[in-house]
Amino acid sequence: MDDKQMLMIPGPTPVPERVLQAIGKHPIGHRSGEFSTVMGEVTEGLKWLHQTQNDVLVLTTSGTGAMEAGIINFLSPGDRVLAGCNGKFGDRWAEVCDAYGLQTERITAEWGKPLDPEVFREKLEADTEKTIKAVIITHSETSTAVINDLETINRYVKAHGEALIMVDAVTSLGATSVPMDEWQLDVVGSGSQKGYMIPPGLGFVAVGPKAWEAYKTAKLPRYYLDLGKYQKAAAKNSNPFTPPVNLIFGLRSALEMMKAEGLESIFARHDRHRKATRAAFKAMGLPLLAADDVASPAVTAVAPVGVEAEQIRSILKKRFDIALAGGQDHLKGKIFRVGHLGFVSDRDILTAIGAIEAALQELNYDGLTPGAGLQAAAQTLKG
Ligand SMILES: *Cc1c(COP(=O)(O)O)cnc(C)c1O
């Protein structure tokens, strides 16, 4: 059957009908007064979502472009940076730093485990010369479904005093609280196809006052991603270059929906889905990659034993038209990942779990009590 696909991957995420309709309009001139009004509304909404008074800039990039912008605008060649690496995305930001000739120090943890804040504390405390210019943390590491302890690591960065904290909030923003002002985060990057409930194509980077101070003397090359240009334009509800006008219509609509639901309700929904999904897999006897206390609110990674992750994915795709994500890099074929980010309801969780149970039955998975996963999910969702 056509048009019945269900995305249960951690991006792109499902897009509400209302947002699709907002996007499906004829574009208008990006220098028109009409579009300027839309930009003004969108900027207000973005600040609300980031819990900040700072600039939240809109770029025509994916999330990676937003993070690259966040890194290159505030640093100079040879600057020393600490990069948290416990998954695909953490590794990526270290690669960006390498590409721009920064002195990158990787703070690693095994994939599936969280970064150890104490390692950051030791490095930062030992740096009495204040040579560390930035600490880059992936808040929710989508590749392993682990959430890192940003709040604690950030506290050590604040105690250091010099280093900027740069956060990949791509799958934490809109899923759990990332209070930019309260935590005094300097740079927060995100992307449209994740918690925003709109299609891919927009990157967002929020910039605090300390980062703008660093911007003045930062010497890495920049042009299209020069955030000063975006800041200047945003102050006039405008854009330095032609933005994807239609995606911005969609963004306005999605932010309206988020405001109507309320931040606390959005976070509670993601927490409920995280718990229900995990309870279901435990009841089905499928091991989870991340421990309960470090589990991402946006995605759950399952490391099945006695049944192939790729076979489960394949049955879900072929029989039920449900997309699940596979593993990345060395976890390829070893795990599958269920996204529960953005426009996801309790019904979606039950549907995905029911289909996974059906796949396990088809694969004659040992030790399955049919219905146990659904029962656990339903129970958890009920609260
Ligand atoms: C999706 C994602 C990104 C951005 O990836 P793009 O493909 O560039 O949008 C960055 N970090 C995390 C943690 C992500 O999940």
mmCIF file with all atom_site columns, C-alpha atoms in Angstrom, residues 97-262:
data_model
loop_
_atom_site.group_PDB
_atom_site.id
_atom_site.type_symbol
_atom_site.label_atom_id
_atom_site.label_alt_id
_atom_site.label_comp_id
_atom_site.label_asym_id
_atom_site.label_entity_id
_atom_site.label_seq_id
_atom_site.pdbx_PDB_ins_code
_atom_site.Cartn_x
_atom_site.Cartn_y
_atom_site.Cartn_z
_atom_site.occupancy
_atom_site.B_iso_or_equiv
_atom_site.pdbx_formal_charge
_atom_site.auth_seq_id
_atom_site.auth_comp_id
_atom_site.auth_asym_id
_atom_site.auth_atom_id
_atom_site.pdbx_PDB_model_num
ATOM 1   C CA . CYS A 1 97  ? 38.241 20.409 14.145 1.00 0.00 ? 97  CYS A CA 1
ATOM 2   C CA . ASP A 1 98  ? 41.020 18.429 12.436 1.00 0.00 ? 98  ASP A CA 1
ATOM 3   C CA . ALA A 1 99  ? 39.953 19.716 9.024  1.00 0.00 ? 99  ALA A CA 1
ATOM 4   C CA . TYR A 1 100 ? 40.319 23.306 10.206 1.00 0.00 ? 100 TYR A CA 1
ATOM 5   C CA . GLY A 1 101 ? 43.717 22.772 11.781 1.00 0.00 ? 101 GLY A CA 1
ATOM 6   C CA . LEU A 1 102 ? 42.670 22.912 15.404 1.00 0.00 ? 102 LEU A CA 1
ATOM 7   C CA . GLN A 1 103 ? 44.609 21.048 18.059 1.00 0.00 ? 103 GLN A CA 1
ATOM 8   C CA . THR A 1 104 ? 41.964 18.434 18.759 1.00 0.00 ? 104 THR A CA 1
ATOM 9   C CA . GLU A 1 105 ? 42.063 16.315 21.906 1.00 0.00 ? 105 GLU A CA 1
ATOM 10  C CA . ARG A 1 106 ? 39.564 13.479 21.790 1.00 0.00 ? 106 ARG A CA 1
ATOM 11  C CA . ILE A 1 107 ? 38.001 12.469 25.081 1.00 0.00 ? 107 ILE A CA 1
ATOM 12  C CA . THR A 1 108 ? 36.653 9.046  24.258 1.00 0.00 ? 108 THR A CA 1
ATOM 13  C CA . ALA A 1 109 ? 34.284 6.556  25.782 1.00 0.00 ? 109 ALA A CA 1
ATOM 14  C CA . GLU A 1 110 ? 33.180 3.201  24.472 1.00 0.00 ? 110 GLU A CA 1
ATOM 15  C CA . TRP A 1 111 ? 30.208 3.418  22.081 1.00 0.00 ? 111 TRP A CA 1
ATOM 16  C CA . GLY A 1 112 ? 27.097 2.808  24.166 1.00 0.00 ? 112 GLY A CA 1
ATOM 17  C CA . LYS A 1 113 ? 28.661 4.353  27.280 1.00 0.00 ? 113 LYS A CA 1
ATOM 18  C CA . PRO A 1 114 ? 28.458 8.019  28.295 1.00 0.00 ? 114 PRO A CA 1
ATOM 19  C CA . LEU A 1 115 ? 31.402 10.423 28.384 1.00 0.00 ? 115 LEU A CA 1
ATOM 20  C CA . ASP A 1 116 ? 33.006 10.583 31.822 1.00 0.00 ? 116 ASP A CA 1
ATOM 21  C CA . PRO A 1 117 ? 32.679 14.177 33.116 1.00 0.00 ? 117 PRO A CA 1
ATOM 22  C CA . GLU A 1 118 ? 35.640 13.599 35.463 1.00 0.00 ? 118 GLU A CA 1
ATOM 23  C CA . VAL A 1 119 ? 38.028 13.302 32.521 1.00 0.00 ? 119 VAL A CA 1
ATOM 24  C CA . PHE A 1 120 ? 36.894 16.740 31.377 1.00 0.00 ? 120 PHE A CA 1
ATOM 25  C CA . ARG A 1 121 ? 37.279 18.089 34.913 1.00 0.00 ? 121 ARG A CA 1
ATOM 26  C CA . GLU A 1 122 ? 40.859 16.814 35.151 1.00 0.00 ? 122 GLU A CA 1
ATOM 27  C CA . LYS A 1 123 ? 41.853 18.250 31.766 1.00 0.00 ? 123 LYS A CA 1
ATOM 28  C CA . LEU A 1 124 ? 40.219 21.600 32.470 1.00 0.00 ? 124 LEU A CA 1
ATOM 29  C CA . GLU A 1 125 ? 41.617 21.918 35.985 1.00 0.00 ? 125 GLU A CA 1
ATOM 30  C CA . ALA A 1 126 ? 45.132 21.044 34.785 1.00 0.00 ? 126 ALA A CA 1
ATOM 31  C CA . ASP A 1 127 ? 44.928 23.784 32.153 1.00 0.00 ? 127 ASP A CA 1
ATOM 32  C CA . THR A 1 128 ? 46.127 26.684 34.306 1.00 0.00 ? 128 THR A CA 1
ATOM 33  C CA . GLU A 1 129 ? 47.525 28.418 31.195 1.00 0.00 ? 129 GLU A CA 1
ATOM 34  C CA . LYS A 1 130 ? 43.991 28.494 29.749 1.00 0.00 ? 130 LYS A CA 1
ATOM 35  C CA . THR A 1 131 ? 45.019 26.988 26.434 1.00 0.00 ? 131 THR A CA 1
ATOM 36  C CA . ILE A 1 132 ? 41.733 25.096 26.000 1.00 0.00 ? 132 ILE A CA 1
ATOM 37  C CA . LYS A 1 133 ? 39.490 27.309 23.884 1.00 0.00 ? 133 LYS A CA 1
ATOM 38  C CA . ALA A 1 134 ? 36.473 25.072 23.456 1.00 0.00 ? 134 ALA A CA 1
ATOM 39  C CA . VAL A 1 135 ? 34.819 21.894 24.680 1.00 0.00 ? 135 VAL A CA 1
ATOM 40  C CA . ILE A 1 136 ? 32.526 20.181 22.182 1.00 0.00 ? 136 ILE A CA 1
ATOM 41  C CA . ILE A 1 137 ? 29.857 17.813 23.464 1.00 0.00 ? 137 ILE A CA 1
ATOM 42  C CA . THR A 1 138 ? 27.242 15.800 21.641 1.00 0.00 ? 138 THR A CA 1
ATOM 43  C CA . HIS A 1 139 ? 24.354 15.941 24.111 1.00 0.00 ? 139 HIS A CA 1
ATOM 44  C CA . SER A 1 140 ? 22.270 13.066 22.750 1.00 0.00 ? 140 SER A CA 1
ATOM 45  C CA . GLU A 1 141 ? 24.600 10.760 20.795 1.00 0.00 ? 141 GLU A CA 1
ATOM 46  C CA . THR A 1 142 ? 22.145 9.424  18.244 1.00 0.00 ? 142 THR A CA 1
ATOM 47  C CA . SER A 1 143 ? 24.431 6.660  16.948 1.00 0.00 ? 143 SER A CA 1
ATOM 48  C CA . THR A 1 144 ? 24.400 4.864  20.310 1.00 0.00 ? 144 THR A CA 1
ATOM 49  C CA . ALA A 1 145 ? 21.240 6.304  21.941 1.00 0.00 ? 145 ALA A CA 1
ATOM 50  C CA . VAL A 1 146 ? 23.237 7.640  24.881 1.00 0.00 ? 146 VAL A CA 1
ATOM 51  C CA . ILE A 1 147 ? 22.678 11.016 26.513 1.00 0.00 ? 147 ILE A CA 1
ATOM 52  C CA . ASN A 1 148 ? 25.831 12.654 27.846 1.00 0.00 ? 148 ASN A CA 1
ATOM 53  C CA . ASP A 1 149 ? 25.896 14.555 31.136 1.00 0.00 ? 149 ASP A CA 1
ATOM 54  C CA . LEU A 1 150 ? 26.114 17.991 29.573 1.00 0.00 ? 150 LEU A CA 1
ATOM 55  C CA . GLU A 1 151 ? 25.099 19.812 32.739 1.00 0.00 ? 151 GLU A CA 1
ATOM 56  C CA . THR A 1 152 ? 28.034 18.431 34.749 1.00 0.00 ? 152 THR A CA 1
ATOM 57  C CA . ILE A 1 153 ? 30.608 18.794 31.982 1.00 0.00 ? 153 ILE A CA 1
ATOM 58  C CA . ASN A 1 154 ? 29.407 22.347 31.411 1.00 0.00 ? 154 ASN A CA 1
ATOM 59  C CA . ARG A 1 155 ? 29.896 23.123 35.090 1.00 0.00 ? 155 ARG A CA 1
ATOM 60  C CA . TYR A 1 156 ? 33.571 22.173 34.743 1.00 0.00 ? 156 TYR A CA 1
ATOM 61  C CA . VAL A 1 157 ? 33.846 24.300 31.626 1.00 0.00 ? 157 VAL A CA 1
ATOM 62  C CA . LYS A 1 158 ? 32.399 27.253 33.542 1.00 0.00 ? 158 LYS A CA 1
ATOM 63  C CA . ALA A 1 159 ? 34.911 26.687 36.357 1.00 0.00 ? 159 ALA A CA 1
ATOM 64  C CA . HIS A 1 160 ? 37.714 26.806 33.751 1.00 0.00 ? 160 HIS A CA 1
ATOM 65  C CA . GLY A 1 161 ? 36.444 30.223 32.725 1.00 0.00 ? 161 GLY A CA 1
ATOM 66  C CA . GLU A 1 162 ? 38.085 30.549 29.301 1.00 0.00 ? 162 GLU A CA 1
ATOM 67  C CA . ALA A 1 163 ? 36.814 27.663 27.173 1.00 0.00 ? 163 ALA A CA 1
ATOM 68  C CA . LEU A 1 164 ? 33.554 27.904 25.259 1.00 0.00 ? 164 LEU A CA 1
ATOM 69  C CA . ILE A 1 165 ? 31.051 25.064 25.494 1.00 0.00 ? 165 ILE A CA 1
ATOM 70  C CA . MET A 1 166 ? 29.751 24.003 22.081 1.00 0.00 ? 166 MET A CA 1
ATOM 71  C CA . VAL A 1 167 ? 26.830 21.615 22.098 1.00 0.00 ? 167 VAL A CA 1
ATOM 72  C CA . ASP A 1 168 ? 25.401 19.307 19.469 1.00 0.00 ? 168 ASP A CA 1
ATOM 73  C CA . ALA A 1 169 ? 21.771 19.393 20.622 1.00 0.00 ? 169 ALA A CA 1
ATOM 74  C CA . VAL A 1 170 ? 20.453 17.917 17.380 1.00 0.00 ? 170 VAL A CA 1
ATOM 75  C CA . THR A 1 171 ? 18.531 15.085 19.071 1.00 0.00 ? 171 THR A CA 1
ATOM 76  C CA . SER A 1 172 ? 18.131 16.616 22.522 1.00 0.00 ? 172 SER A CA 1
ATOM 77  C CA . LEU A 1 173 ? 16.546 19.950 21.606 1.00 0.00 ? 173 LEU A CA 1
ATOM 78  C CA . GLY A 1 174 ? 12.785 19.490 21.567 1.00 0.00 ? 174 GLY A CA 1
ATOM 79  C CA . ALA A 1 175 ? 13.093 16.161 23.377 1.00 0.00 ? 175 ALA A CA 1
ATOM 80  C CA . THR A 1 176 ? 14.524 17.185 26.733 1.00 0.00 ? 176 THR A CA 1
ATOM 81  C CA . SER A 1 177 ? 15.318 20.480 28.418 1.00 0.00 ? 177 SER A CA 1
ATOM 82  C CA . VAL A 1 178 ? 18.378 22.293 27.032 1.00 0.00 ? 178 VAL A CA 1
ATOM 83  C CA . PRO A 1 179 ? 18.114 25.573 28.960 1.00 0.00 ? 179 PRO A CA 1
ATOM 84  C CA . MET A 1 180 ? 20.681 27.653 27.093 1.00 0.00 ? 180 MET A CA 1
ATOM 85  C CA . ASP A 1 181 ? 20.572 30.731 29.316 1.00 0.00 ? 181 ASP A CA 1
ATOM 86  C CA . GLU A 1 182 ? 20.294 28.947 32.642 1.00 0.00 ? 182 GLU A CA 1
ATOM 87  C CA . TRP A 1 183 ? 23.300 26.760 31.802 1.00 0.00 ? 183 TRP A CA 1
ATOM 88  C CA . GLN A 1 184 ? 25.078 29.580 29.959 1.00 0.00 ? 184 GLN A CA 1
ATOM 89  C CA . LEU A 1 185 ? 25.762 27.449 26.920 1.00 0.00 ? 185 LEU A CA 1
ATOM 90  C CA . ASP A 1 186 ? 27.832 29.322 24.344 1.00 0.00 ? 186 ASP A CA 1
ATOM 91  C CA . VAL A 1 187 ? 26.952 27.531 21.114 1.00 0.00 ? 187 VAL A CA 1
ATOM 92  C CA . VAL A 1 188 ? 24.002 25.188 20.544 1.00 0.00 ? 188 VAL A CA 1
ATOM 93  C CA . GLY A 1 189 ? 23.552 23.496 17.157 1.00 0.00 ? 189 GLY A CA 1
ATOM 94  C CA . SER A 1 190 ? 20.515 21.627 15.822 1.00 0.00 ? 190 SER A CA 1
ATOM 95  C CA . GLY A 1 191 ? 18.778 20.575 12.599 1.00 0.00 ? 191 GLY A CA 1
ATOM 96  C CA . SER A 1 192 ? 15.258 20.725 11.216 1.00 0.00 ? 192 SER A CA 1
ATOM 97  C CA . GLN A 1 193 ? 14.659 17.036 10.499 1.00 0.00 ? 193 GLN A CA 1
ATOM 98  C CA . LYS A 1 194 ? 14.950 16.008 14.153 1.00 0.00 ? 194 LYS A CA 1
ATOM 99  C CA . GLY A 1 195 ? 12.919 17.483 17.037 1.00 0.00 ? 195 GLY A CA 1
ATOM 100 C CA . TYR A 1 196 ? 11.500 20.299 14.912 1.00 0.00 ? 196 TYR A CA 1
ATOM 101 C CA . MET A 1 197 ? 8.973  18.125 13.027 1.00 0.00 ? 197 MET A CA 1
ATOM 102 C CA . ILE A 1 198 ? 9.915  19.597 9.638  1.00 0.00 ? 198 ILE A CA 1
ATOM 103 C CA . PRO A 1 199 ? 11.809 18.086 6.701  1.00 0.00 ? 199 PRO A CA 1
ATOM 104 C CA . PRO A 1 200 ? 15.629 18.251 6.359  1.00 0.00 ? 200 PRO A CA 1
ATOM 105 C CA . GLY A 1 201 ? 17.223 21.441 5.093  1.00 0.00 ? 201 GLY A CA 1
ATOM 106 C CA . LEU A 1 202 ? 17.576 23.887 7.964  1.00 0.00 ? 202 LEU A CA 1
ATOM 107 C CA . GLY A 1 203 ? 20.370 24.127 10.508 1.00 0.00 ? 203 GLY A CA 1
ATOM 108 C CA . PHE A 1 204 ? 20.106 26.231 13.654 1.00 0.00 ? 204 PHE A CA 1
ATOM 109 C CA . VAL A 1 205 ? 22.878 27.669 15.728 1.00 0.00 ? 205 VAL A CA 1
ATOM 110 C CA . ALA A 1 206 ? 22.259 29.598 18.930 1.00 0.00 ? 206 ALA A CA 1
ATOM 111 C CA . VAL A 1 207 ? 25.102 31.851 20.033 1.00 0.00 ? 207 VAL A CA 1
ATOM 112 C CA . GLY A 1 208 ? 25.708 33.360 23.470 1.00 0.00 ? 208 GLY A CA 1
ATOM 113 C CA . PRO A 1 209 ? 27.537 36.584 24.384 1.00 0.00 ? 209 PRO A CA 1
ATOM 114 C CA . LYS A 1 210 ? 30.842 34.927 25.270 1.00 0.00 ? 210 LYS A CA 1
ATOM 115 C CA . ALA A 1 211 ? 31.002 33.255 21.864 1.00 0.00 ? 211 ALA A CA 1
ATOM 116 C CA . TRP A 1 212 ? 30.314 36.584 20.138 1.00 0.00 ? 212 TRP A CA 1
ATOM 117 C CA . GLU A 1 213 ? 33.254 38.033 22.087 1.00 0.00 ? 213 GLU A CA 1
ATOM 118 C CA . ALA A 1 214 ? 35.460 35.239 20.728 1.00 0.00 ? 214 ALA A CA 1
ATOM 119 C CA . TYR A 1 215 ? 34.061 35.844 17.223 1.00 0.00 ? 215 TYR A CA 1
ATOM 120 C CA . LYS A 1 216 ? 35.783 39.252 17.108 1.00 0.00 ? 216 LYS A CA 1
ATOM 121 C CA . THR A 1 217 ? 39.272 37.729 17.197 1.00 0.00 ? 217 THR A CA 1
ATOM 122 C CA . ALA A 1 218 ? 38.589 34.273 15.697 1.00 0.00 ? 218 ALA A CA 1
ATOM 123 C CA . LYS A 1 219 ? 40.656 33.657 12.571 1.00 0.00 ? 219 LYS A CA 1
ATOM 124 C CA . LEU A 1 220 ? 39.425 30.468 10.936 1.00 0.00 ? 220 LEU A CA 1
ATOM 125 C CA . PRO A 1 221 ? 38.215 31.109 7.391  1.00 0.00 ? 221 PRO A CA 1
ATOM 126 C CA . ARG A 1 222 ? 34.470 31.566 6.932  1.00 0.00 ? 222 ARG A CA 1
ATOM 127 C CA . TYR A 1 223 ? 32.167 32.975 4.318  1.00 0.00 ? 223 TYR A CA 1
ATOM 128 C CA . TYR A 1 224 ? 28.791 31.293 3.711  1.00 0.00 ? 224 TYR A CA 1
ATOM 129 C CA . LEU A 1 225 ? 28.816 30.167 7.327  1.00 0.00 ? 225 LEU A CA 1
ATOM 130 C CA . ASP A 1 226 ? 30.007 33.511 8.726  1.00 0.00 ? 226 ASP A CA 1
ATOM 131 C CA . LEU A 1 227 ? 27.545 33.865 11.606 1.00 0.00 ? 227 LEU A CA 1
ATOM 132 C CA . GLY A 1 228 ? 28.117 37.608 11.901 1.00 0.00 ? 228 GLY A CA 1
ATOM 133 C CA . LYS A 1 229 ? 26.275 37.977 8.597  1.00 0.00 ? 229 LYS A CA 1
ATOM 134 C CA . TYR A 1 230 ? 23.345 35.967 9.926  1.00 0.00 ? 230 TYR A CA 1
ATOM 135 C CA . GLN A 1 231 ? 23.228 37.904 13.184 1.00 0.00 ? 231 GLN A CA 1
ATOM 136 C CA . LYS A 1 232 ? 23.143 41.228 11.389 1.00 0.00 ? 232 LYS A CA 1
ATOM 137 C CA . ALA A 1 233 ? 20.389 40.039 9.052  1.00 0.00 ? 233 ALA A CA 1
ATOM 138 C CA . ALA A 1 234 ? 18.376 38.381 11.847 1.00 0.00 ? 234 ALA A CA 1
ATOM 139 C CA . ALA A 1 235 ? 18.261 41.677 13.748 1.00 0.00 ? 235 ALA A CA 1
ATOM 140 C CA . LYS A 1 236 ? 16.250 42.986 10.785 1.00 0.00 ? 236 LYS A CA 1
ATOM 141 C CA . ASN A 1 237 ? 14.164 39.785 10.469 1.00 0.00 ? 237 ASN A CA 1
ATOM 142 C CA . SER A 1 238 ? 16.079 38.998 7.332  1.00 0.00 ? 238 SER A CA 1
ATOM 143 C CA . ASN A 1 239 ? 18.627 36.550 5.908  1.00 0.00 ? 239 ASN A CA 1
ATOM 144 C CA . PRO A 1 240 ? 22.039 37.130 4.330  1.00 0.00 ? 240 PRO A CA 1
ATOM 145 C CA . PHE A 1 241 ? 21.281 34.674 1.497  1.00 0.00 ? 241 PHE A CA 1
ATOM 146 C CA . THR A 1 242 ? 18.092 33.217 0.013  1.00 0.00 ? 242 THR A CA 1
ATOM 147 C CA . PRO A 1 243 ? 16.597 30.958 2.685  1.00 0.00 ? 243 PRO A CA 1
ATOM 148 C CA . PRO A 1 244 ? 14.372 27.947 1.862  1.00 0.00 ? 244 PRO A CA 1
ATOM 149 C CA . VAL A 1 245 ? 11.260 30.086 2.174  1.00 0.00 ? 245 VAL A CA 1
ATOM 150 C CA . ASN A 1 246 ? 8.870  27.138 2.226  1.00 0.00 ? 246 ASN A CA 1
ATOM 151 C CA . LEU A 1 247 ? 10.715 25.319 4.996  1.00 0.00 ? 247 LEU A CA 1
ATOM 152 C CA . ILE A 1 248 ? 10.476 28.497 7.039  1.00 0.00 ? 248 ILE A CA 1
ATOM 153 C CA . PHE A 1 249 ? 6.685  28.457 6.524  1.00 0.00 ? 249 PHE A CA 1
ATOM 154 C CA . GLY A 1 250 ? 6.771  24.907 7.856  1.00 0.00 ? 250 GLY A CA 1
ATOM 155 C CA . LEU A 1 251 ? 8.965  25.923 10.765 1.00 0.00 ? 251 LEU A CA 1
ATOM 156 C CA . ARG A 1 252 ? 6.503  28.613 11.780 1.00 0.00 ? 252 ARG A CA 1
ATOM 157 C CA . SER A 1 253 ? 3.701  26.101 11.765 1.00 0.00 ? 253 SER A CA 1
ATOM 158 C CA . ALA A 1 254 ? 5.706  23.520 13.728 1.00 0.00 ? 254 ALA A CA 1
ATOM 159 C CA . LEU A 1 255 ? 6.711  26.071 16.356 1.00 0.00 ? 255 LEU A CA 1
ATOM 160 C CA . GLU A 1 256 ? 3.035  27.022 16.774 1.00 0.00 ? 256 GLU A CA 1
ATOM 161 C CA . MET A 1 257 ? 2.216  23.369 17.389 1.00 0.00 ? 257 MET A CA 1
ATOM 162 C CA . MET A 1 258 ? 5.052  23.066 19.899 1.00 0.00 ? 258 MET A CA 1
ATOM 163 C CA . LYS A 1 259 ? 3.908  26.168 21.755 1.00 0.00 ? 259 LYS A CA 1
ATOM 164 C CA . ALA A 1 260 ? 0.364  24.829 21.930 1.00 0.00 ? 260 ALA A CA 1
ATOM 165 C CA . GLU A 1 261 ? 1.653  21.575 23.436 1.00 0.00 ? 261 GLU A CA 1
ATOM 166 C CA . GLY A 1 262 ? 4.079  23.328 25.805 1.00 0.00 ? 262 GLY A CA 1
#
